[in-house]
Amino acid sequence: MATFTALTRSLGQHCLKNSKFQSSDLGRFILSIPNYNFDCSFHQFQSCRTIILQTFSSESVKLQRLSESDSGIVEVNLDRTAAKNSIGKEMLRGLRQTFESISSDDSAKVVMICSSVPKVFCAGADLKERKLMTPSEVQSFVNSLRSTFLYIEELHIPTIAVIEGAALGGGLEMALSCDLRICGEGAVLGLPETGLAIIPGAGGTQRLPRLVGKSMAKELIFTGRKIGGIEALSMGLVNYSVPAGEARLKALEVAREINQKGPIAIRMAKRAINEGIQMDLASGLELEEECYEQILNTKDRLEGLAAFAEKRKPVYTGK
């Protein structure tokens, strides 16, 4: 155990010195440590991964696991108070690195994207920083933003945007890239880009109409109108609108429900829905069959049947 403690200390120091360190580099890093005891248990290995996951936080994007009772639920906190969580270059890098580290961690089952800044989820792009960019730099930044949001959307585990306060422009586009959105009634949501003579360029023109319909999306984007939580719920933009200040509690409730289900089944369901909705029905049904086949020979499926027969809560292992 002393060797393991030394390992974790070395890991933390290495991560801090090398911002490009990826959790996929774990094996190579361990191999580089002299006299490392390779007989460490799987539990210790998972602890290594947890420390790596917790270390991957930028100044404006904080990543943490919840308590052991909620093992599998990961929380990403946006924390750029002075700029109202507006997304600049550093925050964008932090988001990308954070979600790449989550993607490579097998123990992560659900992600909640929250804000540590009162009364704001994310105010959009950092326009002060944008003003200093050349047109080519703006294009490169927006392309990176679009790519990062696509990465979030394609993450193999469910993502939940927890919205209290303002979610505007790129902030709403980030929420749109999540699987679920839960907001407080005091939330303010909108895509105001046309008022700046631009368009939502990080997925807003594509994801919003898929959620609320073409006509409603056009109205919101053309006018830049901002809406509250109750109206967002009525048009299908969010899954839940709860009293102000209670969005995280509701999101945690939903995350816990998801976390109890078979993790392979959740991944396959997400893939079938996300990819299938882009296909015709016949192709979508073929995809569903393919996804179902990947579940048939899992231990979790047998555990689910046994738990049902024995009238007990199933214990899924993701195998």
mmCIF file of N, CA, C and O in Angstrom, residues 120-198:
data_model
loop_
_atom_site.group_PDB
_atom_site.id
_atom_site.type_symbol
_atom_site.label_atom_id
_atom_site.label_comp_id
_atom_site.label_asym_id
_atom_site.label_seq_id
_atom_site.Cartn_x
_atom_site.Cartn_y
_atom_site.Cartn_z
ATOM 1 N N VAL A 120 -26.022 31.766 -12.948
ATOM 2 C CA VAL A 120 -25.584 31.625 -14.333
ATOM 3 C C VAL A 120 -25.092 30.203 -14.574
ATOM 4 O O VAL A 120 -24.362 29.638 -13.756
ATOM 5 N N PHE A 121 -25.541 29.620 -15.667
ATOM 6 C CA PHE A 121 -25.008 28.339 -16.119
ATOM 7 C C PHE A 121 -23.798 28.617 -17.005
ATOM 8 O O PHE A 121 -22.682 28.240 -16.692
ATOM 9 N N CYS A 122 -24.023 29.326 -18.093
ATOM 10 C CA CYS A 122 -22.935 29.739 -18.977
ATOM 11 C C CYS A 122 -23.457 30.856 -19.864
ATOM 12 O O CYS A 122 -24.492 30.697 -20.525
ATOM 13 N N ALA A 123 -22.744 31.985 -19.876
ATOM 14 C CA ALA A 123 -23.190 33.163 -20.616
ATOM 15 C C ALA A 123 -22.821 33.115 -22.090
ATOM 16 O O ALA A 123 -23.075 34.068 -22.822
ATOM 17 N N GLY A 124 -22.215 32.026 -22.546
ATOM 18 C CA GLY A 124 -21.853 31.901 -23.953
ATOM 19 C C GLY A 124 -20.373 32.095 -24.173
ATOM 20 O O GLY A 124 -19.556 31.894 -23.277
ATOM 21 N N ALA A 125 -20.011 32.499 -25.380
ATOM 22 C CA ALA A 125 -18.603 32.719 -25.707
ATOM 23 C C ALA A 125 -18.092 33.983 -25.027
ATOM 24 O O ALA A 125 -18.853 34.910 -24.743
ATOM 25 N N ASP A 126 -16.801 34.014 -24.766
ATOM 26 C CA ASP A 126 -16.163 35.188 -24.168
ATOM 27 C C ASP A 126 -15.973 36.236 -25.260
ATOM 28 O O ASP A 126 -15.014 36.185 -26.034
ATOM 29 N N LEU A 127 -16.880 37.203 -25.330
ATOM 30 C CA LEU A 127 -16.854 38.192 -26.409
ATOM 31 C C LEU A 127 -15.704 39.177 -26.258
ATOM 32 O O LEU A 127 -15.230 39.745 -27.257
ATOM 33 N N LYS A 128 -15.238 39.395 -25.038
ATOM 34 C CA LYS A 128 -14.085 40.272 -24.843
ATOM 35 C C LYS A 128 -12.838 39.641 -25.471
ATOM 36 O O LYS A 128 -12.045 40.310 -26.120
ATOM 37 N N GLU A 129 -12.712 38.355 -25.272
ATOM 38 C CA GLU A 129 -11.602 37.634 -25.888
ATOM 39 C C GLU A 129 -11.797 37.549 -27.398
ATOM 40 O O GLU A 129 -10.850 37.686 -28.182
ATOM 41 N N ARG A 130 -13.034 37.326 -27.816
ATOM 42 C CA ARG A 130 -13.357 37.202 -29.241
ATOM 43 C C ARG A 130 -13.003 38.476 -30.008
ATOM 44 O O ARG A 130 -12.552 38.419 -31.152
ATOM 45 N N LYS A 131 -13.200 39.605 -29.363
ATOM 46 C CA LYS A 131 -12.952 40.897 -30.014
ATOM 47 C C LYS A 131 -11.496 41.062 -30.419
ATOM 48 O O LYS A 131 -11.174 41.792 -31.371
ATOM 49 N N LEU A 132 -10.590 40.380 -29.729
ATOM 50 C CA LEU A 132 -9.162 40.498 -30.010
ATOM 51 C C LEU A 132 -8.679 39.473 -31.040
ATOM 52 O O LEU A 132 -7.509 39.476 -31.423
ATOM 53 N N MET A 133 -9.579 38.618 -31.509
ATOM 54 C CA MET A 133 -9.206 37.577 -32.463
ATOM 55 C C MET A 133 -9.328 38.062 -33.904
ATOM 56 O O MET A 133 -10.171 38.906 -34.220
ATOM 57 N N THR A 134 -8.506 37.511 -34.765
ATOM 58 C CA THR A 134 -8.649 37.732 -36.202
ATOM 59 C C THR A 134 -9.792 36.851 -36.710
ATOM 60 O O THR A 134 -10.190 35.895 -36.031
ATOM 61 N N PRO A 135 -10.340 37.132 -37.898
ATOM 62 C CA PRO A 135 -11.409 36.279 -38.434
ATOM 63 C C PRO A 135 -11.009 34.802 -38.493
ATOM 64 O O PRO A 135 -11.831 33.929 -38.191
ATOM 65 N N SER A 136 -9.773 34.504 -38.866
ATOM 66 C CA SER A 136 -9.350 33.104 -38.937
ATOM 67 C C SER A 136 -9.279 32.488 -37.547
ATOM 68 O O SER A 136 -9.593 31.301 -37.361
ATOM 69 N N GLU A 137 -8.877 33.286 -36.563
ATOM 70 C CA GLU A 137 -8.835 32.792 -35.187
ATOM 71 C C GLU A 137 -10.242 32.542 -34.661
ATOM 72 O O GLU A 137 -10.478 31.566 -33.933
ATOM 73 N N VAL A 138 -11.177 33.416 -35.029
ATOM 74 C CA VAL A 138 -12.575 33.215 -34.639
ATOM 75 C C VAL A 138 -13.100 31.919 -35.236
ATOM 76 O O VAL A 138 -13.739 31.110 -34.550
ATOM 77 N N GLN A 139 -12.828 31.712 -36.510
ATOM 78 C CA GLN A 139 -13.299 30.498 -37.176
ATOM 79 C C GLN A 139 -12.722 29.248 -36.519
ATOM 80 O O GLN A 139 -13.432 28.270 -36.276
ATOM 81 N N SER A 140 -11.428 29.291 -36.199
ATOM 82 C CA SER A 140 -10.783 28.153 -35.556
ATOM 83 C C SER A 140 -11.388 27.887 -34.186
ATOM 84 O O SER A 140 -11.634 26.731 -33.810
ATOM 85 N N PHE A 141 -11.652 28.960 -33.435
ATOM 86 C CA PHE A 141 -12.227 28.803 -32.098
ATOM 87 C C PHE A 141 -13.624 28.198 -32.180
ATOM 88 O O PHE A 141 -13.955 27.265 -31.444
ATOM 89 N N VAL A 142 -14.457 28.724 -33.069
ATOM 90 C CA VAL A 142 -15.833 28.214 -33.195
ATOM 91 C C VAL A 142 -15.824 26.763 -33.667
ATOM 92 O O VAL A 142 -16.628 25.944 -33.208
ATOM 93 N N ASN A 143 -14.904 26.422 -34.564
ATOM 94 C CA ASN A 143 -14.796 25.029 -35.000
ATOM 95 C C ASN A 143 -14.439 24.117 -33.831
ATOM 96 O O ASN A 143 -14.971 23.013 -33.701
ATOM 97 N N SER A 144 -13.524 24.592 -32.974
ATOM 98 C CA SER A 144 -13.136 23.811 -31.798
ATOM 99 C C SER A 144 -14.293 23.687 -30.817
ATOM 100 O O SER A 144 -14.491 22.638 -30.192
ATOM 101 N N LEU A 145 -15.066 24.759 -30.670
ATOM 102 C CA LEU A 145 -16.230 24.738 -29.790
ATOM 103 C C LEU A 145 -17.255 23.735 -30.310
ATOM 104 O O LEU A 145 -17.788 22.918 -29.543
ATOM 105 N N ARG A 146 -17.511 23.773 -31.604
ATOM 106 C CA ARG A 146 -18.464 22.842 -32.215
ATOM 107 C C ARG A 146 -17.989 21.402 -32.041
ATOM 108 O O ARG A 146 -18.772 20.509 -31.709
ATOM 109 N N SER A 147 -16.690 21.184 -32.243
ATOM 110 C CA SER A 147 -16.120 19.852 -32.099
ATOM 111 C C SER A 147 -16.227 19.344 -30.660
ATOM 112 O O SER A 147 -16.532 18.168 -30.424
ATOM 113 N N THR A 148 -15.991 20.219 -29.698
ATOM 114 C CA THR A 148 -16.072 19.831 -28.288
ATOM 115 C C THR A 148 -17.489 19.469 -27.897
ATOM 116 O O THR A 148 -17.730 18.477 -27.193
ATOM 117 N N PHE A 149 -18.459 20.250 -28.354
ATOM 118 C CA PHE A 149 -19.859 19.946 -28.038
ATOM 119 C C PHE A 149 -20.294 18.643 -28.698
ATOM 120 O O PHE A 149 -21.087 17.882 -28.136
ATOM 121 N N LEU A 150 -19.776 18.375 -29.904
ATOM 122 C CA LEU A 150 -20.071 17.094 -30.550
ATOM 123 C C LEU A 150 -19.473 15.948 -29.750
ATOM 124 O O LEU A 150 -20.084 14.885 -29.604
ATOM 125 N N TYR A 151 -18.285 16.167 -29.201
ATOM 126 C CA TYR A 151 -17.638 15.153 -28.365
ATOM 127 C C TYR A 151 -18.496 14.852 -27.139
ATOM 128 O O TYR A 151 -18.675 13.691 -26.758
ATOM 129 N N ILE A 152 -19.049 15.902 -26.529
ATOM 130 C CA ILE A 152 -19.938 15.715 -25.374
ATOM 131 C C ILE A 152 -21.175 14.927 -25.794
ATOM 132 O O ILE A 152 -21.612 13.995 -25.104
ATOM 133 N N GLU A 153 -21.747 15.296 -26.924
ATOM 134 C CA GLU A 153 -22.955 14.617 -27.404
ATOM 135 C C GLU A 153 -22.696 13.132 -27.653
ATOM 136 O O GLU A 153 -23.552 12.284 -27.373
ATOM 137 N N GLU A 154 -21.511 12.800 -28.174
ATOM 138 C CA GLU A 154 -21.204 11.425 -28.539
ATOM 139 C C GLU A 154 -20.569 10.621 -27.402
ATOM 140 O O GLU A 154 -20.225 9.459 -27.602
ATOM 141 N N LEU A 155 -20.419 11.242 -26.231
ATOM 142 C CA LEU A 155 -19.909 10.512 -25.076
ATOM 143 C C LEU A 155 -20.777 9.279 -24.853
ATOM 144 O O LEU A 155 -22.005 9.348 -24.967
ATOM 145 N N HIS A 156 -20.148 8.140 -24.535
ATOM 146 C CA HIS A 156 -20.900 6.884 -24.479
ATOM 147 C C HIS A 156 -21.805 6.765 -23.260
ATOM 148 O O HIS A 156 -22.629 5.855 -23.200
ATOM 149 N N ILE A 157 -21.683 7.666 -22.287
ATOM 150 C CA ILE A 157 -22.541 7.626 -21.106
ATOM 151 C C ILE A 157 -23.459 8.854 -21.085
ATOM 152 O O ILE A 157 -23.169 9.856 -21.733
ATOM 153 N N PRO A 158 -24.579 8.783 -20.348
ATOM 154 C CA PRO A 158 -25.529 9.899 -20.328
ATOM 155 C C PRO A 158 -24.956 11.168 -19.710
ATOM 156 O O PRO A 158 -24.175 11.117 -18.753
ATOM 157 N N THR A 159 -25.367 12.295 -20.257
ATOM 158 C CA THR A 159 -24.959 13.606 -19.753
ATOM 159 C C THR A 159 -26.193 14.424 -19.408
ATOM 160 O O THR A 159 -27.191 14.388 -20.129
ATOM 161 N N ILE A 160 -26.116 15.161 -18.307
ATOM 162 C CA ILE A 160 -27.240 15.978 -17.837
ATOM 163 C C ILE A 160 -26.751 17.406 -17.627
ATOM 164 O O ILE A 160 -25.825 17.644 -16.847
ATOM 165 N N ALA A 161 -27.370 18.371 -18.302
ATOM 166 C CA ALA A 161 -27.068 19.784 -18.069
ATOM 167 C C ALA A 161 -27.956 20.288 -16.944
ATOM 168 O O ALA A 161 -29.184 20.148 -16.997
ATOM 169 N N VAL A 162 -27.338 20.865 -15.919
ATOM 170 C CA VAL A 162 -28.062 21.382 -14.749
ATOM 171 C C VAL A 162 -28.047 22.903 -14.852
ATOM 172 O O VAL A 162 -27.029 23.541 -14.610
ATOM 173 N N ILE A 163 -29.185 23.495 -15.210
ATOM 174 C CA ILE A 163 -29.226 24.910 -15.570
ATOM 175 C C ILE A 163 -29.950 25.738 -14.515
ATOM 176 O O ILE A 163 -31.160 25.595 -14.305
ATOM 177 N N GLU A 164 -29.197 26.569 -13.859
ATOM 178 C CA GLU A 164 -29.764 27.591 -12.974
ATOM 179 C C GLU A 164 -29.276 28.940 -13.497
ATOM 180 O O GLU A 164 -28.079 29.141 -13.699
ATOM 181 N N GLY A 165 -30.191 29.857 -13.753
ATOM 182 C CA GLY A 165 -29.788 31.157 -14.275
ATOM 183 C C GLY A 165 -29.609 31.143 -15.781
ATOM 184 O O GLY A 165 -30.255 30.388 -16.502
ATOM 185 N N ALA A 166 -28.676 31.956 -16.278
ATOM 186 C CA ALA A 166 -28.541 32.189 -17.715
ATOM 187 C C ALA A 166 -27.802 31.065 -18.427
ATOM 188 O O ALA A 166 -26.722 30.648 -18.011
ATOM 189 N N ALA A 167 -28.394 30.598 -19.510
ATOM 190 C CA ALA A 167 -27.748 29.675 -20.452
ATOM 191 C C ALA A 167 -27.962 30.286 -21.827
ATOM 192 O O ALA A 167 -28.993 30.065 -22.469
ATOM 193 N N LEU A 168 -27.004 31.069 -22.273
ATOM 194 C CA LEU A 168 -27.173 31.857 -23.485
ATOM 195 C C LEU A 168 -26.100 31.513 -24.514
ATOM 196 O O LEU A 168 -24.974 31.164 -24.167
ATOM 197 N N GLY A 169 -26.458 31.630 -25.783
ATOM 198 C CA GLY A 169 -25.495 31.402 -26.850
ATOM 199 C C GLY A 169 -24.818 30.053 -26.716
ATOM 200 O O GLY A 169 -25.465 29.001 -26.642
ATOM 201 N N GLY A 170 -23.473 30.080 -26.644
ATOM 202 C CA GLY A 170 -22.722 28.842 -26.504
ATOM 203 C C GLY A 170 -23.064 28.070 -25.252
ATOM 204 O O GLY A 170 -22.904 26.844 -25.210
ATOM 205 N N GLY A 171 -23.542 28.751 -24.220
ATOM 206 C CA GLY A 171 -23.965 28.060 -23.008
ATOM 207 C C GLY A 171 -25.162 27.174 -23.253
ATOM 208 O O GLY A 171 -25.216 26.028 -22.787
ATOM 209 N N LEU A 172 -26.136 27.688 -24.021
ATOM 210 C CA LEU A 172 -27.289 26.860 -24.365
ATOM 211 C C LEU A 172 -26.881 25.778 -25.354
ATOM 212 O O LEU A 172 -27.371 24.644 -25.278
ATOM 213 N N GLU A 173 -25.975 26.105 -26.274
ATOM 214 C CA GLU A 173 -25.519 25.089 -27.233
ATOM 215 C C GLU A 173 -24.838 23.926 -26.513
ATOM 216 O O GLU A 173 -24.986 22.775 -26.915
ATOM 217 N N MET A 174 -24.090 24.219 -25.461
ATOM 218 C CA MET A 174 -23.487 23.152 -24.662
ATOM 219 C C MET A 174 -24.577 22.297 -24.012
ATOM 220 O O MET A 174 -24.498 21.066 -24.009
ATOM 221 N N ALA A 175 -25.598 22.943 -23.460
ATOM 222 C CA ALA A 175 -26.703 22.206 -22.843
ATOM 223 C C ALA A 175 -27.439 21.358 -23.881
ATOM 224 O O ALA A 175 -27.874 20.240 -23.587
ATOM 225 N N LEU A 176 -27.570 21.881 -25.097
ATOM 226 C CA LEU A 176 -28.247 21.139 -26.163
ATOM 227 C C LEU A 176 -27.474 19.880 -26.540
ATOM 228 O O LEU A 176 -28.063 18.910 -27.025
ATOM 229 N N SER A 177 -26.166 19.880 -26.337
ATOM 230 C CA SER A 177 -25.358 18.712 -26.679
ATOM 231 C C SER A 177 -25.479 17.610 -25.630
ATOM 232 O O SER A 177 -25.021 16.492 -25.858
ATOM 233 N N CYS A 178 -26.090 17.918 -24.495
ATOM 234 C CA CYS A 178 -26.298 16.917 -23.449
ATOM 235 C C CYS A 178 -27.528 16.077 -23.750
ATOM 236 O O CYS A 178 -28.415 16.474 -24.506
ATOM 237 N N ASP A 179 -27.608 14.914 -23.128
ATOM 238 C CA ASP A 179 -28.751 14.029 -23.330
ATOM 239 C C ASP A 179 -30.008 14.566 -22.660
ATOM 240 O O ASP A 179 -31.113 14.454 -23.204
ATOM 241 N N LEU A 180 -29.845 15.143 -21.468
ATOM 242 C CA LEU A 180 -30.974 15.668 -20.709
ATOM 243 C C LEU A 180 -30.641 17.068 -20.227
ATOM 244 O O LEU A 180 -29.479 17.403 -20.003
ATOM 245 N N ARG A 181 -31.695 17.870 -20.039
ATOM 246 C CA ARG A 181 -31.544 19.224 -19.510
ATOM 247 C C ARG A 181 -32.558 19.424 -18.389
ATOM 248 O O ARG A 181 -33.755 19.151 -18.573
ATOM 249 N N ILE A 182 -32.075 19.884 -17.252
ATOM 250 C CA ILE A 182 -32.937 20.154 -16.103
ATOM 251 C C ILE A 182 -32.646 21.566 -15.642
ATOM 252 O O ILE A 182 -31.491 21.934 -15.426
ATOM 253 N N CYS A 183 -33.693 22.374 -15.516
ATOM 254 C CA CYS A 183 -33.464 23.778 -15.167
ATOM 255 C C CYS A 183 -34.339 24.231 -14.013
ATOM 256 O O CYS A 183 -35.368 23.618 -13.718
ATOM 257 N N GLY A 184 -33.902 25.305 -13.386
ATOM 258 C CA GLY A 184 -34.729 25.974 -12.405
ATOM 259 C C GLY A 184 -35.692 26.912 -13.120
ATOM 260 O O GLY A 184 -35.423 27.362 -14.240
ATOM 261 N N GLU A 185 -36.806 27.209 -12.478
ATOM 262 C CA GLU A 185 -37.806 28.074 -13.117
ATOM 263 C C GLU A 185 -37.264 29.468 -13.413
ATOM 264 O O GLU A 185 -37.768 30.166 -14.292
ATOM 265 N N GLY A 186 -36.234 29.883 -12.693
ATOM 266 C CA GLY A 186 -35.643 31.193 -12.935
ATOM 267 C C GLY A 186 -34.594 31.202 -14.027
ATOM 268 O O GLY A 186 -33.952 32.240 -14.268
ATOM 269 N N ALA A 187 -34.403 30.080 -14.708
ATOM 270 C CA ALA A 187 -33.407 30.008 -15.780
ATOM 271 C C ALA A 187 -33.796 30.926 -16.929
ATOM 272 O O ALA A 187 -34.976 31.190 -17.173
ATOM 273 N N VAL A 188 -32.792 31.404 -17.629
ATOM 274 C CA VAL A 188 -33.003 32.231 -18.822
ATOM 275 C C VAL A 188 -32.227 31.580 -19.957
ATOM 276 O O VAL A 188 -30.995 31.501 -19.922
ATOM 277 N N LEU A 189 -32.951 31.107 -20.970
ATOM 278 C CA LEU A 189 -32.328 30.381 -22.066
ATOM 279 C C LEU A 189 -32.544 31.120 -23.384
ATOM 280 O O LEU A 189 -33.640 31.644 -23.628
ATOM 281 N N GLY A 190 -31.530 31.138 -24.224
ATOM 282 C CA GLY A 190 -31.686 31.803 -25.502
ATOM 283 C C GLY A 190 -30.451 31.701 -26.373
ATOM 284 O O GLY A 190 -29.350 31.406 -25.894
ATOM 285 N N LEU A 191 -30.661 31.951 -27.662
ATOM 286 C CA LEU A 191 -29.579 32.010 -28.646
ATOM 287 C C LEU A 191 -29.616 33.402 -29.276
ATOM 288 O O LEU A 191 -30.271 33.612 -30.292
ATOM 289 N N PRO A 192 -28.935 34.368 -28.687
ATOM 290 C CA PRO A 192 -29.031 35.764 -29.118
ATOM 291 C C PRO A 192 -28.058 36.166 -30.228
ATOM 292 O O PRO A 192 -27.880 37.348 -30.507
ATOM 293 N N GLU A 193 -27.438 35.196 -30.894
ATOM 294 C CA GLU A 193 -26.355 35.496 -31.830
ATOM 295 C C GLU A 193 -26.751 36.424 -32.974
ATOM 296 O O GLU A 193 -25.934 37.247 -33.429
ATOM 297 N N THR A 194 -27.980 36.318 -33.486
ATOM 298 C CA THR A 194 -28.349 37.169 -34.625
ATOM 299 C C THR A 194 -28.313 38.646 -34.254
ATOM 300 O O THR A 194 -28.136 39.497 -35.122
ATOM 301 N N GLY A 195 -28.467 38.950 -32.969
ATOM 302 C CA GLY A 195 -28.342 40.336 -32.520
ATOM 303 C C GLY A 195 -26.922 40.855 -32.628
ATOM 304 O O GLY A 195 -26.691 42.066 -32.592
ATOM 305 N N LEU A 196 -25.955 39.947 -32.777
ATOM 306 C CA LEU A 196 -24.555 40.315 -32.985
ATOM 307 C C LEU A 196 -24.156 40.105 -34.448
ATOM 308 O O LEU A 196 -22.970 40.104 -34.782
ATOM 309 N N ALA A 197 -25.161 39.899 -35.297
ATOM 310 C CA ALA A 197 -24.956 39.713 -36.740
ATOM 311 C C ALA A 197 -24.202 38.427 -37.057
ATOM 312 O O ALA A 197 -23.492 38.337 -38.059
ATOM 313 N N ILE A 198 -24.353 37.410 -36.195
ATOM 314 C CA ILE A 198 -23.804 36.084 -36.472
ATOM 315 C C ILE A 198 -24.907 35.060 -36.226
ATOM 316 O O ILE A 198 -26.046 35.426 -35.918
#
